[in-house]
Tab-separated table of C-alpha atoms in Angstrom:
chain	number	residue	atom	x	y	z
A	16	MET	CA	18.433	20.318	-153.578
A	17	GLU	CA	20.742	22.928	-152.116
A	18	THR	CA	23.509	25.241	-153.232
A	19	VAL	CA	26.704	25.486	-151.185
A	20	PHE	CA	29.535	27.898	-151.881
A	21	THR	CA	32.424	29.698	-150.212
A	22	GLY	CA	33.361	33.349	-150.421
A	23	GLU	CA	35.631	35.937	-148.848
A	24	ILE	CA	33.971	38.711	-146.837
A	25	THR	CA	34.736	42.163	-148.262
A	26	GLN	CA	32.139	44.010	-146.175
A	27	SER	CA	30.050	43.081	-143.126
A	28	VAL	CA	27.388	45.413	-141.714
A	29	ILE	CA	24.289	45.131	-139.556
A	30	SER	CA	21.233	46.289	-141.513
A	31	GLU	CA	20.084	49.790	-140.573
A	32	ALA	CA	16.462	48.806	-141.243
A	33	ASP	CA	16.548	45.578	-139.175
A	34	SER	CA	19.245	44.941	-136.561
A	35	SER	CA	18.602	41.169	-136.713
A	36	ILE	CA	20.002	41.055	-140.280
A	37	LEU	CA	23.709	40.970	-141.123
A	38	GLN	CA	24.545	42.041	-144.655
A	39	LEU	CA	27.639	40.207	-145.931
A	40	THR	CA	29.303	41.117	-149.212
A	41	LEU	CA	31.337	38.208	-150.628
A	42	GLN	CA	33.944	38.016	-153.405
A	43	SER	CA	36.097	35.131	-154.675
A	44	VAL	CA	33.008	32.918	-154.660
A	45	GLN	CA	33.528	29.225	-155.431
A	46	ALA	CA	30.927	26.483	-155.735
A	47	ILE	CA	30.991	23.387	-153.536
A	48	ALA	CA	27.570	22.017	-154.582
A	49	ASP	CA	25.628	23.837	-157.295
A	50	SER	CA	23.143	21.637	-159.157
A	51	GLU	CA	21.197	24.694	-160.378
A	52	LYS	CA	24.335	26.421	-161.728
A	53	ILE	CA	23.710	29.746	-159.957
A	54	VAL	CA	27.192	30.331	-158.500
A	55	PRO	CA	28.682	31.520	-161.840
A	56	ALA	CA	26.433	34.610	-161.439
A	57	PHE	CA	28.501	35.471	-158.307
A	58	GLU	CA	31.986	34.863	-159.689
A	59	THR	CA	32.545	38.247	-161.382
A	60	ASP	CA	30.844	40.767	-159.073
A	61	GLY	CA	30.364	38.726	-155.908
A	62	VAL	CA	27.122	38.394	-153.961
A	63	VAL	CA	25.401	40.126	-151.043
A	64	LEU	CA	23.823	37.895	-148.391
A	65	ASN	CA	21.146	39.363	-146.120
A	66	VAL	CA	21.594	36.836	-143.313
A	67	PRO	CA	19.335	36.616	-140.260
A	68	ILE	CA	21.696	36.518	-137.263
A	69	GLU	CA	20.174	33.229	-136.055
A	70	LYS	CA	21.409	31.536	-139.258
A	71	LEU	CA	25.058	32.332	-138.470
A	72	SER	CA	27.311	29.630	-136.999
A	73	THR	CA	29.107	32.288	-134.950
A	74	GLY	CA	28.486	35.770	-133.632
A	75	PRO	CA	28.450	38.568	-136.204
A	76	ASP	CA	31.582	40.142	-134.674
A	77	ALA	CA	33.647	37.084	-135.720
A	78	LEU	CA	32.831	37.678	-139.404
A	79	THR	CA	35.505	40.169	-140.369
A	80	VAL	CA	36.770	41.456	-143.701
A	81	GLY	CA	39.059	38.806	-145.198
A	82	SER	CA	37.362	35.873	-143.453
A	83	THR	CA	36.023	33.035	-145.587
A	84	VAL	CA	32.524	31.664	-145.059
A	85	THR	CA	30.531	28.753	-146.404
A	86	CYS	CA	26.941	29.533	-147.339
A	87	THR	CA	24.179	26.964	-147.811
A	88	LEU	CA	21.084	28.077	-149.715
A	89	LYS	CA	17.657	26.412	-149.654
A	90	GLY	CA	16.418	24.927	-152.934
A	91	LEU	CA	16.356	27.404	-155.800
A	92	PRO	CA	17.017	30.696	-153.992
A	93	ILE	CA	15.360	34.019	-154.614
A	94	MET	CA	17.845	36.698	-155.659
A	95	THR	CA	17.794	40.186	-157.084
A	96	MET	CA	19.059	40.971	-160.558
A	97	SER	CA	21.213	43.782	-159.151
A	98	ILE	CA	24.981	43.844	-159.454
A	99	PRO	CA	26.102	42.231	-157.282
A	100	PRO	CA	23.076	39.966	-156.803
A	101	GLN	CA	21.479	39.950	-153.347
A	102	ILE	CA	20.016	36.919	-151.588
A	103	PRO	CA	17.360	37.410	-148.887
A	104	GLY	CA	17.439	35.612	-145.552
A	105	ASN	CA	14.538	33.291	-146.333
A	106	SER	CA	16.676	31.647	-149.063
A	107	ILE	CA	19.647	31.096	-146.718
A	108	GLU	CA	19.901	27.878	-144.717
A	109	LYS	CA	23.123	28.739	-142.862
A	110	VAL	CA	26.391	30.677	-143.028
A	111	GLU	CA	29.460	29.155	-141.390
A	112	LEU	CA	32.862	30.706	-140.703
A	113	MET	CA	35.651	28.565	-142.167
A	114	ALA	CA	38.780	27.943	-140.120
A	115	ASP	CA	41.824	29.862	-141.336
């Protein structure tokens, strides 16, 4: 079981607390595979991914505002109830930059 979705990057910053974490803020989120029906929680306010750099398909500098990424989550992911929701790195399988 996994959840896969796409989203447009609206903000991309390296975490101040841990430089091995890239915090991506996504909007325009759309489900590709979502058996647990969690993606609708991201459709209105977006989602924040706290991605370990080693789980990126490319270097963090390539992930710019306006780029679209595909995110694959492991099983039923952990996420905060904040607005927008945040997903920690241990729930993220991979984040891939989509070709324009």
